[in-house]
Coordinates of C-alpha atoms and ligand atoms in Angstrom, one line a residue:
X1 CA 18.6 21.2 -10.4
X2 CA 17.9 19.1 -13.2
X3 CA 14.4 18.3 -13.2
X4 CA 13.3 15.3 -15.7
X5 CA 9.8 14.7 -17.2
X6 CA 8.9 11.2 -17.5
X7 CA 9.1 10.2 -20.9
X8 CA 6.2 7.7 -21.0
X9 CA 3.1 8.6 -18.6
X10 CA 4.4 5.6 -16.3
X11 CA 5.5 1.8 -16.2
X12 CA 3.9 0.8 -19.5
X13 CA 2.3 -2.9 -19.4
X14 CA 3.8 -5.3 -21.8
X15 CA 0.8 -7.2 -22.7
X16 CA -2.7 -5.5 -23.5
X17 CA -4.6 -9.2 -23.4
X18 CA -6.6 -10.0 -20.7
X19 CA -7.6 -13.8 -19.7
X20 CA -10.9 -14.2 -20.2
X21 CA -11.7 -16.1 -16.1
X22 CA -14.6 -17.6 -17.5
X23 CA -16.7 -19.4 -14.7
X24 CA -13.7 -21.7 -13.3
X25 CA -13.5 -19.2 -9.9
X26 CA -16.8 -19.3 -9.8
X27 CA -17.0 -23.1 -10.1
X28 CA -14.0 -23.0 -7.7
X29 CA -15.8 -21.1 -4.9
X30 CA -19.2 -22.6 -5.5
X31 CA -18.0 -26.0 -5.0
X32 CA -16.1 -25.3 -1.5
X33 CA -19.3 -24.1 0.1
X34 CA -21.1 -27.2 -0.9
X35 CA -18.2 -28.9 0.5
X36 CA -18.2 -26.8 4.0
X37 CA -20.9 -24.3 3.8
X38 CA -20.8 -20.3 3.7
X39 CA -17.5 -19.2 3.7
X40 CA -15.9 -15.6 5.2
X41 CA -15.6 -12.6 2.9
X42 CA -12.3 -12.9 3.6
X43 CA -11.7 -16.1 2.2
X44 CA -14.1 -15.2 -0.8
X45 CA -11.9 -11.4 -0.8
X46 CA -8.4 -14.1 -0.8
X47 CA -9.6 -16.8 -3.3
X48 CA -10.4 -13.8 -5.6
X49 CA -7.6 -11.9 -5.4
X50 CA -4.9 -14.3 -4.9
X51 CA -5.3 -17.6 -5.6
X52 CA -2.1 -18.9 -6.6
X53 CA -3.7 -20.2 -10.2
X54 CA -7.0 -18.2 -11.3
X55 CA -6.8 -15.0 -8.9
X56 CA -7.5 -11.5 -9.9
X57 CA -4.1 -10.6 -9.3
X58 CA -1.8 -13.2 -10.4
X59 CA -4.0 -13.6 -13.7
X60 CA -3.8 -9.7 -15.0
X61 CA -2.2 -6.2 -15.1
X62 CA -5.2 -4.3 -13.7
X63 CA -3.7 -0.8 -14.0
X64 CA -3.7 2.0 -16.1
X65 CA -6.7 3.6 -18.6
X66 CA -6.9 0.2 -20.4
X67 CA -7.2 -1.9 -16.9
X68 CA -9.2 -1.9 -14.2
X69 CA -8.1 1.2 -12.4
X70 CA -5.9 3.8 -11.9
X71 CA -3.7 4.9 -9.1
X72 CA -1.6 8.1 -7.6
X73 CA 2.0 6.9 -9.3
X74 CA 0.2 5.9 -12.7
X75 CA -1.2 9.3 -12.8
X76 CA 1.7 11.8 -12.4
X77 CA 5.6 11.3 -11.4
X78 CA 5.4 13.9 -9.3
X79 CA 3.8 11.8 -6.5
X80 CA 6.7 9.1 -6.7
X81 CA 9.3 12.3 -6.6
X82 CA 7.6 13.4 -3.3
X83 CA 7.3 10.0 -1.9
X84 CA 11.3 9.5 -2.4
X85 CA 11.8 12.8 -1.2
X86 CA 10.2 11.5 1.8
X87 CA 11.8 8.2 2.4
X88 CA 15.1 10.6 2.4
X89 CA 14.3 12.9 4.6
X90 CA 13.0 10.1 7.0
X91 CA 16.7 8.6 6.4
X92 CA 18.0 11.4 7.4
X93 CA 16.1 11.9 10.3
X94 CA 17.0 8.7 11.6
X95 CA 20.6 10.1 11.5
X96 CA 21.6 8.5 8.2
X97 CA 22.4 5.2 8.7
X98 CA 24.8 3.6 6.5
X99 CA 22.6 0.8 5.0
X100 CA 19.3 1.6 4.2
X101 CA 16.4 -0.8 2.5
X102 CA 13.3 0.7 0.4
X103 CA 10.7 -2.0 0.7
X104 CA 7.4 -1.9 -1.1
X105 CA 4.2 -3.9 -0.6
X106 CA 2.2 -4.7 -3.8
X107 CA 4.0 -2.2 -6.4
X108 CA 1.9 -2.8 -9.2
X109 CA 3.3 -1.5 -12.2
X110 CA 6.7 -0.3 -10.4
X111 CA 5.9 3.0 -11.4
X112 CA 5.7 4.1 -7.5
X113 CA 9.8 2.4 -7.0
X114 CA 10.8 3.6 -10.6
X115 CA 10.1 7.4 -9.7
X116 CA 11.8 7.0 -6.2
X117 CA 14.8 5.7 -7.6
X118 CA 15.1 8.5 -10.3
X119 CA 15.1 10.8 -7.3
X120 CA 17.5 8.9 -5.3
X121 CA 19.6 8.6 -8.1
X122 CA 19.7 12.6 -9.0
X123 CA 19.8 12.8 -5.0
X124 CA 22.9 10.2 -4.8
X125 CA 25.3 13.1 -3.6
X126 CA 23.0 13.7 -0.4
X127 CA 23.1 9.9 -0.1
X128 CA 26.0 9.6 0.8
X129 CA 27.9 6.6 0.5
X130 CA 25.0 4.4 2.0
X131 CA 24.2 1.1 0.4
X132 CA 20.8 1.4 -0.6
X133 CA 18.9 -2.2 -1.5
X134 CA 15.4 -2.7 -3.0
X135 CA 13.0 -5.0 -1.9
X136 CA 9.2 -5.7 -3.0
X137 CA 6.5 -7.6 -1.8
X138 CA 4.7 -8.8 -4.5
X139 CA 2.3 -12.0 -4.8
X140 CA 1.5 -12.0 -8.3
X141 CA 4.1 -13.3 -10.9
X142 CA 3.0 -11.5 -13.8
X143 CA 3.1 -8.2 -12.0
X144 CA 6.6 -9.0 -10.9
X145 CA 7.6 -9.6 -14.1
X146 CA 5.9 -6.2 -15.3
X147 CA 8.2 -4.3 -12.2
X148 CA 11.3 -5.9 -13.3
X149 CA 11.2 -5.1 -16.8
X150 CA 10.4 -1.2 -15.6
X151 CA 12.6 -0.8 -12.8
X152 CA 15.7 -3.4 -14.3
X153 CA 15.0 -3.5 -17.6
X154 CA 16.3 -7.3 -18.4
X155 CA 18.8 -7.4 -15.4
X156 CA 16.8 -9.4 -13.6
X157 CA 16.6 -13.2 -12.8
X158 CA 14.0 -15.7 -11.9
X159 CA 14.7 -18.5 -9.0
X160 CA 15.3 -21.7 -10.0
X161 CA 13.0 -23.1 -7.4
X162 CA 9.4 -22.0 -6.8
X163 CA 10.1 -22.4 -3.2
X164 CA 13.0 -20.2 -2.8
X165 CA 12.0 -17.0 -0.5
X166 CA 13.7 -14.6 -2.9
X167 CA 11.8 -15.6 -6.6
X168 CA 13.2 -12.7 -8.4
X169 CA 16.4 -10.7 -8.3
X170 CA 18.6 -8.5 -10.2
X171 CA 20.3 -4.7 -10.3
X172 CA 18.0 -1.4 -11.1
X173 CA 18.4 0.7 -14.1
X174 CA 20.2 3.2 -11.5
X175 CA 22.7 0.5 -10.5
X176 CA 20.7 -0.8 -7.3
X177 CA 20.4 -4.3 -5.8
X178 CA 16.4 -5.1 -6.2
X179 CA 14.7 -8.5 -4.9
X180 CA 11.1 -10.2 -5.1
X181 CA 9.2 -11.8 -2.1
X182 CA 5.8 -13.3 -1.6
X183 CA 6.2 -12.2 2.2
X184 CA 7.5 -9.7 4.5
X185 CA 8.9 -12.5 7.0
X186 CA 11.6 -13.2 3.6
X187 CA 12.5 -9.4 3.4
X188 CA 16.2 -8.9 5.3
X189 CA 15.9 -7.4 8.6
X190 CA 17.7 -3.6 8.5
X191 CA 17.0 0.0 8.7
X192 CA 14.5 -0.2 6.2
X193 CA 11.8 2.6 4.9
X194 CA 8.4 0.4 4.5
X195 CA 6.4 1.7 1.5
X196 CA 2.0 0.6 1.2
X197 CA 0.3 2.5 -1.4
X198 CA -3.1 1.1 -2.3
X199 CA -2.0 -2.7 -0.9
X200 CA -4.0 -2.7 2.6
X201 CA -7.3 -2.0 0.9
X202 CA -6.5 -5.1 -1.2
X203 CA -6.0 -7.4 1.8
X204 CA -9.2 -9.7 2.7
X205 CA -11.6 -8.1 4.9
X206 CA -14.1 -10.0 7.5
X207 CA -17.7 -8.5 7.7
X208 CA -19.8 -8.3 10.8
X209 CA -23.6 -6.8 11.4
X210 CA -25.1 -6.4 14.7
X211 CA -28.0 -8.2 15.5
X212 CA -30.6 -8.0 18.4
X213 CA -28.9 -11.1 19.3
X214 CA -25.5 -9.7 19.3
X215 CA -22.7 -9.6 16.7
X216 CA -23.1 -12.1 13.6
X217 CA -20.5 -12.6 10.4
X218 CA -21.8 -12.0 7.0
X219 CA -20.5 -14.9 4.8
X220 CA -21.1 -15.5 0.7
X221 CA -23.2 -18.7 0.2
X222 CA -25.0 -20.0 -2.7
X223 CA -28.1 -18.2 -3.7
X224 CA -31.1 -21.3 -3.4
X225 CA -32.7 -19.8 -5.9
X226 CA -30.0 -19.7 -8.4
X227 CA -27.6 -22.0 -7.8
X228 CA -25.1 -20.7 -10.8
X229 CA -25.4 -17.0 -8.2
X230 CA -23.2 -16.4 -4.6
X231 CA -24.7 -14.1 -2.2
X232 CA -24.2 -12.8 1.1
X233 CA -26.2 -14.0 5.0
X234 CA -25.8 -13.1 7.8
X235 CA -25.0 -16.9 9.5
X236 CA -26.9 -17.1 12.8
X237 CA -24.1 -18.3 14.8
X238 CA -21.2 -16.8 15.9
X239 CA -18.2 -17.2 14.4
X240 CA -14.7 -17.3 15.8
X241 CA -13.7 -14.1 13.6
X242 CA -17.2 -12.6 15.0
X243 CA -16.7 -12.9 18.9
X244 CA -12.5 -12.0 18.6
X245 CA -12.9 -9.4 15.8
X246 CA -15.0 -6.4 17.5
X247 CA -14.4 -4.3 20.2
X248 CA -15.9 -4.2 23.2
X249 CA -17.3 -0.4 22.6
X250 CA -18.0 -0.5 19.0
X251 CA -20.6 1.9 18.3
X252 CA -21.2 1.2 14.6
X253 CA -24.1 -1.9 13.4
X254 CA -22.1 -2.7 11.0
X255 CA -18.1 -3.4 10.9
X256 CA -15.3 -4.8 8.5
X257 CA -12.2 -5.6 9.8
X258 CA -8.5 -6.8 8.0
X259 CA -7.3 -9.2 10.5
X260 CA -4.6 -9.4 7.7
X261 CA -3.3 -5.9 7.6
X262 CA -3.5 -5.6 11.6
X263 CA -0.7 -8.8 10.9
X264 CA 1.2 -6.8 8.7
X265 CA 1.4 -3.8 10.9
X266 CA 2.1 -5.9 13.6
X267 CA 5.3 -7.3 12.0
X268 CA 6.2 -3.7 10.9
X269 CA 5.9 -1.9 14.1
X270 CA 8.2 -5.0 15.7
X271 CA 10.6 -4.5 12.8
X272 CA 10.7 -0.5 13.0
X273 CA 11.0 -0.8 17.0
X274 CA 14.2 -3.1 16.3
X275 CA 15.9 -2.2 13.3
X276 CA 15.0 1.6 13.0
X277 CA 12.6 3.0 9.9
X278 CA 10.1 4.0 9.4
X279 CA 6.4 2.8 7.1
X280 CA 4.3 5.1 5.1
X281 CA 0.9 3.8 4.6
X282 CA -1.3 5.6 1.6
X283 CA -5.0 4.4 1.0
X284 CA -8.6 5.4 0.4
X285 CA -9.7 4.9 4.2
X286 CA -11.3 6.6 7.5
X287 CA -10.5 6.1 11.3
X288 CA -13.0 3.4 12.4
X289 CA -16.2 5.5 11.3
X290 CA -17.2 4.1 7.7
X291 CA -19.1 0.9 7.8
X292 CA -20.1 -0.8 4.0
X293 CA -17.1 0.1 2.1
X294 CA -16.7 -3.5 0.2
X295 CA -16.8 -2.9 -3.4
X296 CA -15.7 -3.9 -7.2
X297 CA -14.0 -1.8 -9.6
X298 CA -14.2 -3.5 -13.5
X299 CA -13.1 -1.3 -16.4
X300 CA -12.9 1.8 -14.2
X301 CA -16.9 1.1 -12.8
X302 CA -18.1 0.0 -9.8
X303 CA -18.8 -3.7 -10.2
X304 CA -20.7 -6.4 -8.3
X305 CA -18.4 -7.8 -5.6
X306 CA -20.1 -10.9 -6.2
X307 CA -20.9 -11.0 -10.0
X308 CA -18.0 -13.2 -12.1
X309 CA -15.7 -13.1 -9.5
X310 CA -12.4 -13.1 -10.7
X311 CA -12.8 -10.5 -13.2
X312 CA -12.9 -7.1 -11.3
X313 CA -10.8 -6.0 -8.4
X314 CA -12.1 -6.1 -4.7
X315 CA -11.3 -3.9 -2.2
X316 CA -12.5 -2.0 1.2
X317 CA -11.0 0.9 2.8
X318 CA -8.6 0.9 5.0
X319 CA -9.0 1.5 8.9
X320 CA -6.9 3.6 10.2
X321 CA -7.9 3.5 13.7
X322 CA -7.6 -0.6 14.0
X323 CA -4.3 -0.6 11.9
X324 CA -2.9 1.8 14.4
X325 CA -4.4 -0.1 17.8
X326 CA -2.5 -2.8 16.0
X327 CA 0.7 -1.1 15.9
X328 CA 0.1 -0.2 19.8
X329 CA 2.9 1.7 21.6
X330 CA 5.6 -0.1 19.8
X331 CA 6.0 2.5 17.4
X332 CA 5.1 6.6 17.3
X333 CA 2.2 6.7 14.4
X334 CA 1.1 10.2 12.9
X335 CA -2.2 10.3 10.4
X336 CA -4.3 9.5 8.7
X337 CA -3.9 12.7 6.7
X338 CA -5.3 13.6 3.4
X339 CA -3.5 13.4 0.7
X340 CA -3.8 16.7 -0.5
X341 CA -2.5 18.2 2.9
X342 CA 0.4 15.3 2.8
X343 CA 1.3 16.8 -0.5
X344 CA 1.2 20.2 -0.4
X345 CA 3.1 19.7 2.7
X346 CA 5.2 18.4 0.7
X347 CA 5.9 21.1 -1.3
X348 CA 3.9 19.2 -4.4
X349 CA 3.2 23.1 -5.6
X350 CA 6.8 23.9 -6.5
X351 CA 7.5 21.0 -7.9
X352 CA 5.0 21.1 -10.3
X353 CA 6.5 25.1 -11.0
X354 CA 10.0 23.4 -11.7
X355 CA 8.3 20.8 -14.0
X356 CA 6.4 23.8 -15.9
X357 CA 9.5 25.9 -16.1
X358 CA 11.6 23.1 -17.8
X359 CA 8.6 21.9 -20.3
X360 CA 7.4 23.8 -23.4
X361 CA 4.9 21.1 -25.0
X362 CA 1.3 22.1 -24.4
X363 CA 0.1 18.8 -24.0
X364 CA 2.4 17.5 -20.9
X365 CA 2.4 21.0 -19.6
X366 CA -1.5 19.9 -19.2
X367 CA -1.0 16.6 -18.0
X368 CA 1.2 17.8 -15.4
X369 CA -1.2 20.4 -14.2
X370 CA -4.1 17.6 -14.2
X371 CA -2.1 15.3 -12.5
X372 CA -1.6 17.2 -10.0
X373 CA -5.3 18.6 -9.8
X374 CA -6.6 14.6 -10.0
X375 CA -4.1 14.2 -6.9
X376 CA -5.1 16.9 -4.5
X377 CA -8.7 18.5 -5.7
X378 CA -10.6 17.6 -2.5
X379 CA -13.3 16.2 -5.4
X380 CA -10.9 14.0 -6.9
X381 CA -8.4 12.0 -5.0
X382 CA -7.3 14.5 -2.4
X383 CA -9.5 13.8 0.4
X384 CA -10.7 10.1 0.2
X385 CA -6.6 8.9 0.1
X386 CA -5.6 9.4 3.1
X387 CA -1.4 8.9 4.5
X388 CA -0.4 7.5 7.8
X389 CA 3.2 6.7 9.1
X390 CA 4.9 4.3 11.8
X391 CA 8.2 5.4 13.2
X392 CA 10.8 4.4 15.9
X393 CA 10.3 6.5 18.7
X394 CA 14.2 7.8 19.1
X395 CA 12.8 9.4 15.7
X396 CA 10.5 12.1 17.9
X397 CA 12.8 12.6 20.6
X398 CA 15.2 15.0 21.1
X399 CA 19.1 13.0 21.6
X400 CA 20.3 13.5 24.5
X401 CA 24.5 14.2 23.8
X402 CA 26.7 12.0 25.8
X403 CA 28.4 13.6 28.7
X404 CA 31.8 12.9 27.3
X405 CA 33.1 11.4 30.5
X406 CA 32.4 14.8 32.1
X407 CA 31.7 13.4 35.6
X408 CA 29.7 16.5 36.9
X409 CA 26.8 16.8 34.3
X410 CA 23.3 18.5 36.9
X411 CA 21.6 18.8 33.4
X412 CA 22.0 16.9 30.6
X413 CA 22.5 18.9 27.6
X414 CA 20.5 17.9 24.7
X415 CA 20.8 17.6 21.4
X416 CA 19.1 19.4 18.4
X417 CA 15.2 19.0 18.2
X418 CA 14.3 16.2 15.9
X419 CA 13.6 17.0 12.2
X420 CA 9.7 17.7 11.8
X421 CA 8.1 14.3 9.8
X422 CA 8.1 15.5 6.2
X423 CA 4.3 15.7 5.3
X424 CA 2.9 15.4 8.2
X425 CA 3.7 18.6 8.8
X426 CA 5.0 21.9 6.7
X427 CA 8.1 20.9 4.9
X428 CA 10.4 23.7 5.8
X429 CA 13.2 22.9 3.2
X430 CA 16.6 24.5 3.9
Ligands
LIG501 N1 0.9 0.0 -5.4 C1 0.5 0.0 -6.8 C2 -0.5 -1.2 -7.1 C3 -1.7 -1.3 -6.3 S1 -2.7 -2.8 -6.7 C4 -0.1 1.3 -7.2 O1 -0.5 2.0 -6.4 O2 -0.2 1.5 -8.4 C5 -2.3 -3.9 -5.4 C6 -0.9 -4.5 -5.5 O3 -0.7 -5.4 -4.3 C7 -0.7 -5.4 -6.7 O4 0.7 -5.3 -7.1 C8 -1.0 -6.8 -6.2 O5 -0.5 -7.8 -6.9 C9 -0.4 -6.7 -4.8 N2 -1.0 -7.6 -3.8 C10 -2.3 -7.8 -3.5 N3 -2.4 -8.7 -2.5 C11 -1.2 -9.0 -2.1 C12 -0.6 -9.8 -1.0 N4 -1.4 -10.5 -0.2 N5 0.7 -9.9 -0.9 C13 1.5 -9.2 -1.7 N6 1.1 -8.4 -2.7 C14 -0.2 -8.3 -2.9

């Protein structure tokens, strides 16, 4: 097969300027608790992030060695190959239906969606004839304008109206109808393959301590002794999010908890259950044991989640366990699992091999080899990432093959056994 390298590293950003936030988020936030008093970490994590005018996403392009961090995709193609390899396979396993949407939350850079495409492109004969779409969920219009250029170069158009559910469109370098939405209530409804790399742990979190008194919300106020500084209390009275947010037999003192992302899930798992598809969730994150995980990242450092806010990026892991309660039995869910078991499942250690073979140049013969070391060394990112999956249950069971009109069937025969979940388990390619 023809194996291509990447000729740039990734999705490069067009602009290297970054808007200076000054104090006017602080002033923003600062003024709203004088108006109402403390407010949630999850409407401190939101305001931050992604309000509409000064947030941290819809102001910058965070990624990359000059930005704020670095992610999987940015760091080697070989982790969008594998991930497109995937969303095939899991087509296929649904029995190939003949229209098929890739959806991804938060895409950043687009380098994630611009590796998948190259593989279904070079893939298009196993493809079929479906009718493949693209559709991303993205909030920030500087970002969207970043994936577009990667993934369409100029074949793409903005809405005429800033109310119009679809605010971007156009057709993929690789020929491919691609949309942009602010929700996932705006995507079409359809067999669809749900991608979430590093989005959930950018959702706002709610933060709750135990007291002798019971369970109490930790909220960001207005430090009395500097009134220019926010910091965080524990308020004395219950709030709403603190007596509907906990469980009955949590064990920990001290909890966080994405009321957001249990939405999302929520929404997926109906969809899946419906429509058919499947959602691959990829994340730093545990299942319900960590406890203090909020934190900043500014120029690749940690970074006061409360210092100039607006300026770093804000995040908390992701819980596995309360995003998969949330899914309840409307979906079969597999993970979390680490991402270097996910990828050597699937098969990341040839691929790399293939990559080697075809390359001569020292130098991306070594940033293919660190790439893939950054990716799976248990030191690195391999253990703390961690993969988990939603999929319609006819997806785990075996078919049972219609009796033909036969009218005297004592056992029904059944079909073949379902095609292991590429991953999730060894990849035993054929
Ligand atoms: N998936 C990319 C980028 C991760 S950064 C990667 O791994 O490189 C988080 C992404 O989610 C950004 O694109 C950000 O703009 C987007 N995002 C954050 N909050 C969002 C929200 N509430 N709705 C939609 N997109 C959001």
């Amino acid at each position: 097969a023809n194996c291509p390298i990447r000729i740039s590293q990734s999705c490069s950003s067009s602009s290297a300027e970054k808007p200076m936030p000054g104090n006017s988020m602080l002033r923003h936030l600062t003024s709203k608790i004088k108006a109402t008093g403390p407010i949630s970490v999850a409407e401190y994590m939101r305001e931050v992030l992604t309000n509409p005018v000064m947030g941290y996403y819809v102001q910058n392009d965070m990624l990359g060695p000059d930005g704020d961090f670095i992610t999987s995709p940015e760091i080697s193609q070989i982790f969008g190959e594998l991930l497109g390899i995937w969303c095939l396979s899991e087509w296929m396993g649904a029995g190939k239906p003949s229209r098929f949407q890739l959806v991804e939350f938060g895409p950043g850079r687009g380098s994630l969606a611009n590796d998948i495409l190259r593989v279904f492109s070079q893939l298009r004969g196993a493809l079929g004839g479906a009718a493949v779409s693209v559709h991303l969920v993205e909030v920030s219009p500087k970002l969207s304008q970043i994936q577009a250029q990667c993934l369409t170069g100029d074949q793409s158009q903005v809405s005429a109206s800033e109310d119009e559910p679809v605010y971007r469109q156009g057709t993929t370098t690789t020929g491919l109808p691609i949309s942009w939405y602010r929700n996932l209530d705006d995507v079409p409804r359809g067999f669809s393959i749900y991608l979430a790399h590093e989005f959930f742990d950018a959702l706002p979190i709610h933060k709750f301590q135990g007291t002798e008194k019971g369970w109490r919300e930790v909220m960001v106020d207005i430090d009395p002794d500097e009134p220019g500084k926010l910091r965080l209390v524990i308020v004395p009275a219950p709030t709403l999010a603190s007596t509907q947010l906990i469980q009955a037999d949590e064990k920990r003192r001290h909890v966080e908890v994405c009321p957001e992302g249990g939405v999302i899930v929520q929404r997926l798992a109906n969809r899946i259950a419906k429509d058919g598809g499947a959602a691959l969730i990829a994340d730093y994150g545990h299942d319900g044991t960590k406890t203090d995980t909020f934190r900043g990242f500014k120029s690749h450092e940690l970074h006061d989640v409360l210092a100039s806010p607006g300026s770093a990026d804000l995040t908390a892991d992701v819980d596995y366990s309360y995003l998969r309660r949330m899914a309840g039995a409307t979906v079969a869910c597999m993970g979390p699992i680490s991402q270097k078991d996910f990828l050597k499942n699937m098969g990341i250690d040839t691929r790399l091999q293939v990559l080697l073979r075809n390359c001569a140049d020292p130098s991306t013969r070594a940033q293919l080899i660190q790439g893939c070391d950054m990716l799976t060394n248990p030191l690195k990112m391999g253990e703390r990432f961690q993969f988990f999956t939603m999929l319609n249950h006819s997806r785990l069971t075996r078919p049972e093959q219609s009796k033909r009109g036969k009218k005297m069937a004592p056992v029904p025969k059944m079909g073949p056994a379902p095609l292991p979940v590429a991953g999730f388990s060894e990849l035993g390619l054929s």
